[in-house]
Structures are given as structure tokens and as C-alpha cells.
Short mmCIF file of C-alpha atoms in Angstrom, two decimals:
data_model
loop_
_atom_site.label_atom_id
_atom_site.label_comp_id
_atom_site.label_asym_id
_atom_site.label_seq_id
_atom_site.Cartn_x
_atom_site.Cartn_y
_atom_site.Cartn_z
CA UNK C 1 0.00 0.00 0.00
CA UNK C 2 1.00 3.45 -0.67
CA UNK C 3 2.24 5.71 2.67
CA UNK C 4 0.00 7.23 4.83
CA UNK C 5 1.74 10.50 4.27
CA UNK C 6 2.19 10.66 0.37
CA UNK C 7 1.13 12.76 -2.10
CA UNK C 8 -1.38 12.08 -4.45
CA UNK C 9 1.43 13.01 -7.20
CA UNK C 10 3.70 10.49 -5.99
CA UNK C 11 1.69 7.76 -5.51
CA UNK C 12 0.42 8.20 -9.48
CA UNK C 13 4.21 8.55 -10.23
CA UNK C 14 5.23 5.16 -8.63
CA UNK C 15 2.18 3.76 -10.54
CA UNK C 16 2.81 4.75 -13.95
CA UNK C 17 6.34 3.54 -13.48
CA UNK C 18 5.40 0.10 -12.60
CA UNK C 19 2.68 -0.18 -15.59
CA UNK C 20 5.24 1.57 -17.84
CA UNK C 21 8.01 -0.91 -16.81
CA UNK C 22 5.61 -4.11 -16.24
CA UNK C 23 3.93 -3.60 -19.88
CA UNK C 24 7.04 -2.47 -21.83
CA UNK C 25 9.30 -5.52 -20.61
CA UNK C 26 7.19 -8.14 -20.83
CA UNK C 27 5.48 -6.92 -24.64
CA UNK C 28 9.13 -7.50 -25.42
CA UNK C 29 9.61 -10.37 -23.54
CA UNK C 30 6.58 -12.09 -25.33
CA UNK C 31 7.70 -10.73 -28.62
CA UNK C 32 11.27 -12.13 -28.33
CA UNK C 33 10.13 -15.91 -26.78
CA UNK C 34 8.32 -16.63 -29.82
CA UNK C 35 11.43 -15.07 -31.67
CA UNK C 36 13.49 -17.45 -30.03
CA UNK C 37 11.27 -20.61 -30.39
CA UNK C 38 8.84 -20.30 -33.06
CA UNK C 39 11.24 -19.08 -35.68
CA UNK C 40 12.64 -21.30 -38.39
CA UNK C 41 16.28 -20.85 -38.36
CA UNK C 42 17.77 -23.57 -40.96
CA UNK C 43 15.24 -26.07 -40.92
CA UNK C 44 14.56 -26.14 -37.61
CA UNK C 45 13.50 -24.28 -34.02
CA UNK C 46 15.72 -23.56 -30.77
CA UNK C 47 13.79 -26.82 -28.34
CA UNK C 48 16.40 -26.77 -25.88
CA UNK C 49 14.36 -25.68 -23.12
CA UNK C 50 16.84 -26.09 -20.20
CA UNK C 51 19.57 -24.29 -21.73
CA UNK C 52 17.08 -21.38 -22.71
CA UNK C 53 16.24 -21.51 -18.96
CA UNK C 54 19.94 -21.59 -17.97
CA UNK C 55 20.67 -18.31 -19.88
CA UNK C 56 17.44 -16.76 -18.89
CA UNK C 57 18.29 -17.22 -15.09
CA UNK C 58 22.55 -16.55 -15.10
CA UNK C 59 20.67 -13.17 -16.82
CA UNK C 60 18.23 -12.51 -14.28
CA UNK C 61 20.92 -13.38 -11.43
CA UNK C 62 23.56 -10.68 -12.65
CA UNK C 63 20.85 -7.75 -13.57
CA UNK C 64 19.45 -8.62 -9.99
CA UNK C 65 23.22 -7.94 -8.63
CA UNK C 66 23.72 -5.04 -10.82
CA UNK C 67 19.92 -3.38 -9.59
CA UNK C 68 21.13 -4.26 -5.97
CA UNK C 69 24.16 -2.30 -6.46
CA UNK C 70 22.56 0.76 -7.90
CA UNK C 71 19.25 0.79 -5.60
CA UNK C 72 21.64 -0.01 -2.07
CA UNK C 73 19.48 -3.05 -1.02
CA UNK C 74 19.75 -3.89 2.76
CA UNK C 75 21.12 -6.76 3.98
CA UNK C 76 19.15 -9.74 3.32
CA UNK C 77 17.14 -11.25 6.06
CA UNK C 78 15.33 -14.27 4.57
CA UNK C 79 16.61 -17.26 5.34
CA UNK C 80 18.40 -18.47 2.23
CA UNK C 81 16.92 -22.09 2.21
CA UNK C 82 13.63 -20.81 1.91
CA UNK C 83 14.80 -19.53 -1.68
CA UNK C 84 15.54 -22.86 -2.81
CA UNK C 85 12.50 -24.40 -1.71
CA UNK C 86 9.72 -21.80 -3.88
CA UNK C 87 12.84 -21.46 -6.85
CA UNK C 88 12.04 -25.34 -7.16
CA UNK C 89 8.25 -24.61 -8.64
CA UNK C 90 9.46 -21.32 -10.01
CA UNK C 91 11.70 -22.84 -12.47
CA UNK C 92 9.25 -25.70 -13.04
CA UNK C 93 6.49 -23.43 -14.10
CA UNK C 94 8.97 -21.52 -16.21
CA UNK C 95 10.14 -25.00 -18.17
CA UNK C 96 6.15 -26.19 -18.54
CA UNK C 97 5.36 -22.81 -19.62
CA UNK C 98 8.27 -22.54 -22.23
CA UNK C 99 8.69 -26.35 -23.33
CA UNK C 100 4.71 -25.85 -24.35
CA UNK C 101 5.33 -23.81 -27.14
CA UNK C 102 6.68 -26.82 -28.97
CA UNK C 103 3.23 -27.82 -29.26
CA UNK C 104 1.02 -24.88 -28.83
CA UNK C 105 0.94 -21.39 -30.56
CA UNK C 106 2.12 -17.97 -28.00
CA UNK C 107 -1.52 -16.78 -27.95
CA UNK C 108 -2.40 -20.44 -26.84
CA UNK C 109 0.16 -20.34 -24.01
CA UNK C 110 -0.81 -16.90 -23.00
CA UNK C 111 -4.75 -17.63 -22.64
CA UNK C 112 -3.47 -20.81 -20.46
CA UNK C 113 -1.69 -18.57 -18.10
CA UNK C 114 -4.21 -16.11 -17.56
CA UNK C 115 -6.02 -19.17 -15.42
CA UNK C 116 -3.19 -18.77 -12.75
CA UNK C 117 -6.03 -17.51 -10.12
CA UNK C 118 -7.43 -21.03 -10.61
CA UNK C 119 -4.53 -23.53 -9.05
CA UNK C 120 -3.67 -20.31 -6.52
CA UNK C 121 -7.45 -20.41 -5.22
CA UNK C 122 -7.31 -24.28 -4.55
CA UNK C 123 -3.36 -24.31 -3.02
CA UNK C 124 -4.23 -21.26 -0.89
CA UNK C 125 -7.24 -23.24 0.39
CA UNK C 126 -4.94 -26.39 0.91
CA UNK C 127 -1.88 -24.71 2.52
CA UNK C 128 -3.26 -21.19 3.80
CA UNK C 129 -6.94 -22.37 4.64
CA UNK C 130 -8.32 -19.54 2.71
CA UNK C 131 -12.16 -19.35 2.35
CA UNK C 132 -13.71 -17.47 -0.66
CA UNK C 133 -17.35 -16.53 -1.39
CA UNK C 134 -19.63 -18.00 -3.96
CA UNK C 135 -18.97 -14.68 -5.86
CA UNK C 136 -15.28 -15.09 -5.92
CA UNK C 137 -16.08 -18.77 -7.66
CA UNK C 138 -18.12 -17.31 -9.97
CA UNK C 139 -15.45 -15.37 -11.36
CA UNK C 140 -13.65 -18.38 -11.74
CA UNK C 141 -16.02 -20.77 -13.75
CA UNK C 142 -16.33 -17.94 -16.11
CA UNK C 143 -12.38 -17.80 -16.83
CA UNK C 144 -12.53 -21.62 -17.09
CA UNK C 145 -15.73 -21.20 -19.54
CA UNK C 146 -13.54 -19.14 -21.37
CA UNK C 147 -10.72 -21.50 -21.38
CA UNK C 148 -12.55 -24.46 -22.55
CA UNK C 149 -14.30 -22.31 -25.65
CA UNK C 150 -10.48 -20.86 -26.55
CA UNK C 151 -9.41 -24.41 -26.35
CA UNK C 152 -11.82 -25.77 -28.42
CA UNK C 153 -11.42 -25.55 -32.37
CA UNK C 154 -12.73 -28.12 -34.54
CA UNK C 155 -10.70 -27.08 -36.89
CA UNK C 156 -7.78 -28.88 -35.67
CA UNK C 157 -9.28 -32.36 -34.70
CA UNK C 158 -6.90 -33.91 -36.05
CA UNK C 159 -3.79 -32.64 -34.39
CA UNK C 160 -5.31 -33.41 -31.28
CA UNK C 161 -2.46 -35.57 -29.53
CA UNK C 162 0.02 -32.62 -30.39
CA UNK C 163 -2.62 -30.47 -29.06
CA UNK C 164 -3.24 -31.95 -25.96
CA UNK C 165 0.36 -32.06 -25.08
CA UNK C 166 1.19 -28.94 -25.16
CA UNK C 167 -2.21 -28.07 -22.60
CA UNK C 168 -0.59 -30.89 -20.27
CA UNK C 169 2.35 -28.69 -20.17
CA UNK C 170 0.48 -26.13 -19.74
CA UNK C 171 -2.09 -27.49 -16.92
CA UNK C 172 1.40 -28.31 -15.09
CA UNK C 173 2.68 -24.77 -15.15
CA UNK C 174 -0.14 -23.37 -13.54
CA UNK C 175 -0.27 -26.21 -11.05
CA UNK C 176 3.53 -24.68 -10.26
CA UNK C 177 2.77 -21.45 -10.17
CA UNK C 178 -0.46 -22.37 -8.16
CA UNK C 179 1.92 -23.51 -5.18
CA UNK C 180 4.41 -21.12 -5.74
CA UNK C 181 2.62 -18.03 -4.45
CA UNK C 182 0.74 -19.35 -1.96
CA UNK C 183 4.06 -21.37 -0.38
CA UNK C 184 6.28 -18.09 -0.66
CA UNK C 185 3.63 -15.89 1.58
CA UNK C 186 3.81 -19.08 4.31
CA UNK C 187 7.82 -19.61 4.35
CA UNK C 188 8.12 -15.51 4.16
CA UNK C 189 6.14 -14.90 7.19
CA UNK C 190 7.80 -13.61 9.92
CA UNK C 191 10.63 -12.28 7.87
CA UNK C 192 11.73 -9.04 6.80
CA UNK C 193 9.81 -8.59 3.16
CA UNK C 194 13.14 -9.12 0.50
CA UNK C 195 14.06 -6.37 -2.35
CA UNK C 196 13.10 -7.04 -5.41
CA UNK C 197 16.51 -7.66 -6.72
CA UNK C 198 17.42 -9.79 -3.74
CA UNK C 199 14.34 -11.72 -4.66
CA UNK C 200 15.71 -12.22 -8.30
CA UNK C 201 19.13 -12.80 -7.28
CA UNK C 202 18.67 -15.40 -4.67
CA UNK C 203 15.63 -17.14 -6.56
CA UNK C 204 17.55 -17.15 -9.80
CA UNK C 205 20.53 -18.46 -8.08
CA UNK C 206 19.07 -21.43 -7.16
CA UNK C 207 17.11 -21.93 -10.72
CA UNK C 208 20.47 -21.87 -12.29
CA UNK C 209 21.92 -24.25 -10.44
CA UNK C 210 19.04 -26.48 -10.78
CA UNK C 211 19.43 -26.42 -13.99
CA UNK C 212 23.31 -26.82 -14.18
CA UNK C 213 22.41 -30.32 -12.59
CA UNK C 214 19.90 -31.29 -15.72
CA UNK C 215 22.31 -30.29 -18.36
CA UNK C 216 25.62 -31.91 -16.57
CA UNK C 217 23.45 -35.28 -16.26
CA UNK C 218 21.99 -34.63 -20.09
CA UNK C 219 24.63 -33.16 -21.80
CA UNK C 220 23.62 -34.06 -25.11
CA UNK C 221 20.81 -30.55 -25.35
CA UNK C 222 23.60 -28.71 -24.18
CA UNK C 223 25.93 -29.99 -26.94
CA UNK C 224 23.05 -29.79 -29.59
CA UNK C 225 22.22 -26.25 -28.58
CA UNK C 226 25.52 -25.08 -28.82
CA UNK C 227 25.43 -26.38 -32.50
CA UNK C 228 22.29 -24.79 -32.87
CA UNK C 229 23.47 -21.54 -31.86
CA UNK C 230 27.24 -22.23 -34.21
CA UNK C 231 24.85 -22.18 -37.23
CA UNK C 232 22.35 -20.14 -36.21
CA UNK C 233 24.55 -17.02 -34.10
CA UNK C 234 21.51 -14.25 -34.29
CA UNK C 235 19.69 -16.38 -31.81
CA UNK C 236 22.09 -15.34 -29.14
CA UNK C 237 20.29 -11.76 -29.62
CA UNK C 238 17.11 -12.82 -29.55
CA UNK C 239 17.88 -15.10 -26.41
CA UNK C 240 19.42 -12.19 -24.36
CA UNK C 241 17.17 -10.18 -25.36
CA UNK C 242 14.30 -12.46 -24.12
CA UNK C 243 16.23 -12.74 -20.87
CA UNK C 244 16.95 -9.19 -20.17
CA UNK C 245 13.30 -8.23 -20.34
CA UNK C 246 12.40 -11.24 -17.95
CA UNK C 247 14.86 -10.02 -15.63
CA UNK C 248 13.83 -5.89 -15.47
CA UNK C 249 9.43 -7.18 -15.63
CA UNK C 250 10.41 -9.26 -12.75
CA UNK C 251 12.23 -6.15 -10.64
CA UNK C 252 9.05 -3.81 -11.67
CA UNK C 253 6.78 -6.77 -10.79
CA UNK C 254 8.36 -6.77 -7.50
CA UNK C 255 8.69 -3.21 -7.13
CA UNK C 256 5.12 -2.66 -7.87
CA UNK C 257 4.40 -5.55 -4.80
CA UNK C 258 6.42 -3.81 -2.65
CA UNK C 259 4.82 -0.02 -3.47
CA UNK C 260 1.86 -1.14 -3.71
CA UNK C 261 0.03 -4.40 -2.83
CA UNK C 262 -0.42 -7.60 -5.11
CA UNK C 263 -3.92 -6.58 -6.04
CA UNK C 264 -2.57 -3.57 -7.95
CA UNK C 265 0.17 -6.22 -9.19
CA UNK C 266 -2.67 -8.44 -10.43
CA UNK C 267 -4.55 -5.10 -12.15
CA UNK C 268 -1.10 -4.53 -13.81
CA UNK C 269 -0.54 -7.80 -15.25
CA UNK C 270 -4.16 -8.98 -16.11
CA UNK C 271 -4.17 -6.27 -18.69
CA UNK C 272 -0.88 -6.40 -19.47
CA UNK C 273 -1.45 -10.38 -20.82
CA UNK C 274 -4.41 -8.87 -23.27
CA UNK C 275 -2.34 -6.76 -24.70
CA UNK C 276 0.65 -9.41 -25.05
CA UNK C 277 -1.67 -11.51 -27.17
CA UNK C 278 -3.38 -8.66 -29.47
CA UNK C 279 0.77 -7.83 -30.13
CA UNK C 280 1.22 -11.73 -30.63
CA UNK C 281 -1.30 -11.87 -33.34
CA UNK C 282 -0.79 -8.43 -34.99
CA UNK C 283 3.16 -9.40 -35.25
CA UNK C 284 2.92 -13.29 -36.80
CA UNK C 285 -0.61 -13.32 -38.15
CA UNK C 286 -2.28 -15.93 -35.64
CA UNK C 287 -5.38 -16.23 -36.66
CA UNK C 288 -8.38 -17.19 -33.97
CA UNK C 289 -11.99 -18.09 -34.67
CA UNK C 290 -14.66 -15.95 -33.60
CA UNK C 291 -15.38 -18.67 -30.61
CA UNK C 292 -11.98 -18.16 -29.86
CA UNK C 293 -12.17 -14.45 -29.54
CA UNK C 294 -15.50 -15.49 -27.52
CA UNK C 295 -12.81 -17.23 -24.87
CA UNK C 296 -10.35 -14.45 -24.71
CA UNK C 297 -13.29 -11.91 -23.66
CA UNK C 298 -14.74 -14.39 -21.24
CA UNK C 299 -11.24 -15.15 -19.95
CA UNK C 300 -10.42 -11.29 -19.26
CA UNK C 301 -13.86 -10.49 -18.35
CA UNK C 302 -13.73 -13.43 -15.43
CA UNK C 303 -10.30 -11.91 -14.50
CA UNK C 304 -11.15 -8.24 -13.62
CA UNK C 305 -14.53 -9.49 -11.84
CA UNK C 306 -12.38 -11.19 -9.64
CA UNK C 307 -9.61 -8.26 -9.11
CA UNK C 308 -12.95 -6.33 -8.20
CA UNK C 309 -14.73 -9.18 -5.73
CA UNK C 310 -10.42 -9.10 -4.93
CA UNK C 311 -10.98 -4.94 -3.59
CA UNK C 312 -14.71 -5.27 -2.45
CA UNK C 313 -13.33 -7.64 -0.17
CA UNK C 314 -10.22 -6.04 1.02
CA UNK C 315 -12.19 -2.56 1.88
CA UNK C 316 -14.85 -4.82 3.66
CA UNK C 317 -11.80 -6.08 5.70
CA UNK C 318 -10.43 -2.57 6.60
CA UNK C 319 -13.46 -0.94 7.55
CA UNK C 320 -13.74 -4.46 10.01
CA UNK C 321 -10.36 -3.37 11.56
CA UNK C 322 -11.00 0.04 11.79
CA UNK C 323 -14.15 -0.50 13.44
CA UNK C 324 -12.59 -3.26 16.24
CA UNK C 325 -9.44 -0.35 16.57
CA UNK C 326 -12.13 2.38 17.51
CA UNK C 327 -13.85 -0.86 19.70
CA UNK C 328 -10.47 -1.33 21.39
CA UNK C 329 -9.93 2.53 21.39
CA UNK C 330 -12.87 3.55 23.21
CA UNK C 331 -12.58 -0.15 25.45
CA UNK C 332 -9.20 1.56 26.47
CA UNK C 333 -10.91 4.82 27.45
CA UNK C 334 -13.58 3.67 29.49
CA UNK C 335 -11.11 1.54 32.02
CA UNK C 336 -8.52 4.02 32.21
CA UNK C 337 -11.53 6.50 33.28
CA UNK C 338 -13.13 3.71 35.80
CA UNK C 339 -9.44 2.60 37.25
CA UNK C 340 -8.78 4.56 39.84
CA UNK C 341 -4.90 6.56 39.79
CA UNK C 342 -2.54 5.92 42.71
CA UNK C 343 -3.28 9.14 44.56
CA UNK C 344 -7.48 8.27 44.72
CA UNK C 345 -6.25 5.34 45.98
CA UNK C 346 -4.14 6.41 48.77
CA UNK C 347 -6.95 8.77 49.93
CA UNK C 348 -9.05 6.19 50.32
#
């Protein structure tokens, strides 16, 4: 949440720079992952998932040192296994997410993502015992309406197996990112909140190394990739690129977190993913059927419902608090005025 005692001015400010920075970044980001593994180069596309995960992560690690440097970061006061347990799903999600594309289009992958409030609903219910209102689960069955209409195209009955795994990839991403959020706010609590770059450098630290393990135990898509890259060199822009603009959405995603709150995160990035698939199909032609189109509205539409039922519910909660602190307020008054002082009592 904003300060108590900031100006209007700033607090617009601070939010303009985290939609600037959230939407800019990860347009680009979008733009260059389908770059990197949709494009022909040769004959053939850049598969090796791991090793594009590798770079992404040694990126994100050294522009989170870098922004730690330049923005003095205090001292960090997580526990550092804590890291490597949530990095774990991170960099799963991140490996569904990106080894899907070998069997489903970007605007595919991005309508799959946009279910995330889904698998974080039922894991915050499992871990955090969460309750949520019938209201909050319609908002839900309308994003997975929309889902199942994107999904379905009858056109392409006959690619189904290729189809369908690319949406298990998918499915497990969000199942990933599902326990990732709702795990992070349990093994966080209690500790001092983390800078974003200290989030990125620590998490990414641990996603490297993770997958330094998979490629020195399968060598063979690290050997392939560098071939890859020996005949194909202007993949190395595209791939730094790519991992650059992960690495700077991820410090404005946590900036806007820390300024803010996650709803205004989730505002941010709910809109931003519309406009990452418009730019997906303006830039390589995807074509989607009108039932399609159909999904995407009832996808976004279930989306901001539920960042509104998100807001309804959080004022509802602070006017409840401010109500028991004038409770406890005037609770306080009353006894002071009944308990007698030392001096009364001595008369006595």
C-alpha cells in the first residue's frame, strides 16, 4: 500500500512507473520468446528448453546484482533455504510454460496462463486455509468457460495428440505457479519482506543451479544447442534479449508488490497479458476463430470481476479493523476512566 503520508502526485508517479516498466518488458519479452522458439532458423527451431532456462536465469541473477548495487538493497534477512524451496516450482512453471510452445501457438500459451487464479485459489485453500465466497467462484467458472471455448477448435481435430500435449504442459505450469505463491507468503512470514533484486538474485541463483544439474546429467541438449546456436549465431540476440526483459518485468513486478500491494500487481498484469496476445497476433498473423475471440473476452472479463470481488473484499476487511481499533480505542478509554490513579487510591 501506498504511505500514509504521500502525495497524491507520488503515488500516481510510482504507478505509472510500474505499468510503464511491467507492460514495456514483458510486450518484449513475449515478442522475443516466440522469436526465439517459433522461428525457423535452418530447418529447424531452438527446443532446448533447459539451456534457454539456464541463460534466462545466469541473466536474471547478474541484472538482480547489478539493480542491488545501484538501488543499495539492505542486507538480506530471509533465510536463504527458503529460496531454494519456492525457486524449485518457479523454475518448473517456467520450463512447462516454455517447453509448451513446442506444441502450442504464444496466444495459446498466453490464454493458459491467464487461469493462474485457478490452481492459486485451490493451493491457498490447501496450505493457507483460505475461504472465498460463492462470488469469488463465480469469477472463476467464467475464466474456465472461457478457457474451454479458446481451447476448443474443430478445426484442428486432427492434431489433437500434439494439441493436448502442449495443454498438459500447460495445466502443469499453472499447477507450479499455483503452489508457488501461496508457499512463498507461508515460508516468508515472519521475515523481513526481500528487495526485489534480492528476490531475483537469490531465486535465480538457485534456478540456475538447478538447472546446471539437468544439463551436466543430459549433456547431449547442451551440446546440440551449442550447434544450434554455431549455425544459427543471431539467436544469441534474440535469447538475451528475451532474458533481459524477464529479468527488469520481474524487478518492476516486484517493485510494484512492494509499493503497492499484489492486487494492484494483479490489475497490472491482467491487462498487461491482453495486450501481449493482441501484439502476438498483430506481429505473426495468428489467426483465432470468432469462438476463440468469444474465450479471450470471457477469460479477461472473469479476470477483472475477480480483481474487483479481490478490492470489495479487502475494503470490507479494513473498515472491520478500523471499526474493532475504535472498539479497542474507546474499550481503552472507558477503564482508564473507571481505574482509579494511585493518589485516589491512597486517599481512600
Amino acid at each position: 500500500m501506498p504511505k500514509k503520508n504521500e502525495s497524491m502526485s507520488a503515488t500516481i508517479i510510482k504507478l505509472l512507473i510500474c505499468i510503464t516498466g511491467i507492460y514495456t518488458f514483458y510486450l518484449f519479452y513475449g515478442i522475443c520468446q516466440e522469436r526465439v522458439t517459433k522461428t525457423v532458423r535452418n530447418g529447424e527451431t531452438f527446443r532446448f528448453t533447459f539451456v534457454l532456462l539456464f541463460i534466462q536465469c545466469l541473466v536474471n541473477f547478474m541484472i538482480g546484482v547489478i539493480g542491488s548495487f545501484i538501488l543499495k538493497s539492505p542486507k538480506n534477512t530471509t533465510k536463504i533455504y527458503k529460496y531454494g524451496i519456492f525457486s524449485t516450482t518457479y523454475l518448473a512453471a517456467m520450463f512447462c510454460s516454455n517447453y509448451a510452445l513446442n506444441f502450442v501457438d504464444y496466444p495459446t500459451q498466453v490464454i493458459g496462463k491467464a487461469c493462474k487464479p485457478i490452481p492459486v485459489m485451490i493451493m491457498n485453500m490447501v496450505i493457507n486455509k483460505n475461504v472465498y465466497t460463492w462470488k469469488k467462484w463465480v469469477a472463476i467458472l467464467v475464466i474456465v468457460a472461457g478457457i474451454a471455448l479458446f481451447f476448443y477448435n474443430p478445426n484442428k481435430i486432427g492434431s489433437k495428440k500434439t494439441d493436448m500435449t502442449g495443454v498438459v504442459f500447460l495445466c502443469l505450469s499453472l499447477g507450479f505457479d499455483g503452489f508457488t505463491g501461496p508457499f512463498q507468503k507461508k515460508v516468508l512470514s515472519g521475515d523481513s519482506k526481500p528487495s526485489p533484486s534480492q528476490m531475483i538474485i537469490f531465486m535465480n541463483i538457485f534456478a540456475s543451479l538447478y538447472c546446471g544439474i539437468v544439463l551436466a546429467v543430459y549433456p547431449s541438449q547442451l551440446f546440440q544447442a551449442i550447434e544450434f546456436i554455431k549455425t544459427n549465431p543471431d539467436v544469441i540476440q534474440d535469447i538475451l534479449l528475451f532474458s533481459v526483459c524477464s529479468a527488469l518485468g520481474q524487478h518492476f513486478i516486484f517493485a510494484s508488490i512492494n509499493w503497492f500491494n499484489a492486487l494492484a500487481c494483479s490489475m497490472i498484469t491482467t491487462t498487461r497479458k491482453f495486450f501481449t496476445l493482441l501484439f502476438s497476433v498483430l506481429f505473426y498473423g495468428h489467426s483465432l476463430l470468432d469462438s476463440q475471440w468469444a474465450g479471450v473476452i470471457l477469460v479477461f472479463t472473469g479476470l477483472i470481476c475477480d480483481v474487483v470481488i479481490e478490492k470489495s473484499s479487502r475494503d470490507k476487511k479494513e473498515i472491520d479493523e478500523k471499526k474493532d481499533d475504535d472498539i479497542n480505542a474507546t474499550t481503552k478509554t472507558e477503564t482508564k476512566t473507571l481505574t482509579p490513579t494511585k493518589k485516589e487510591t491512597k486517599k481512600n
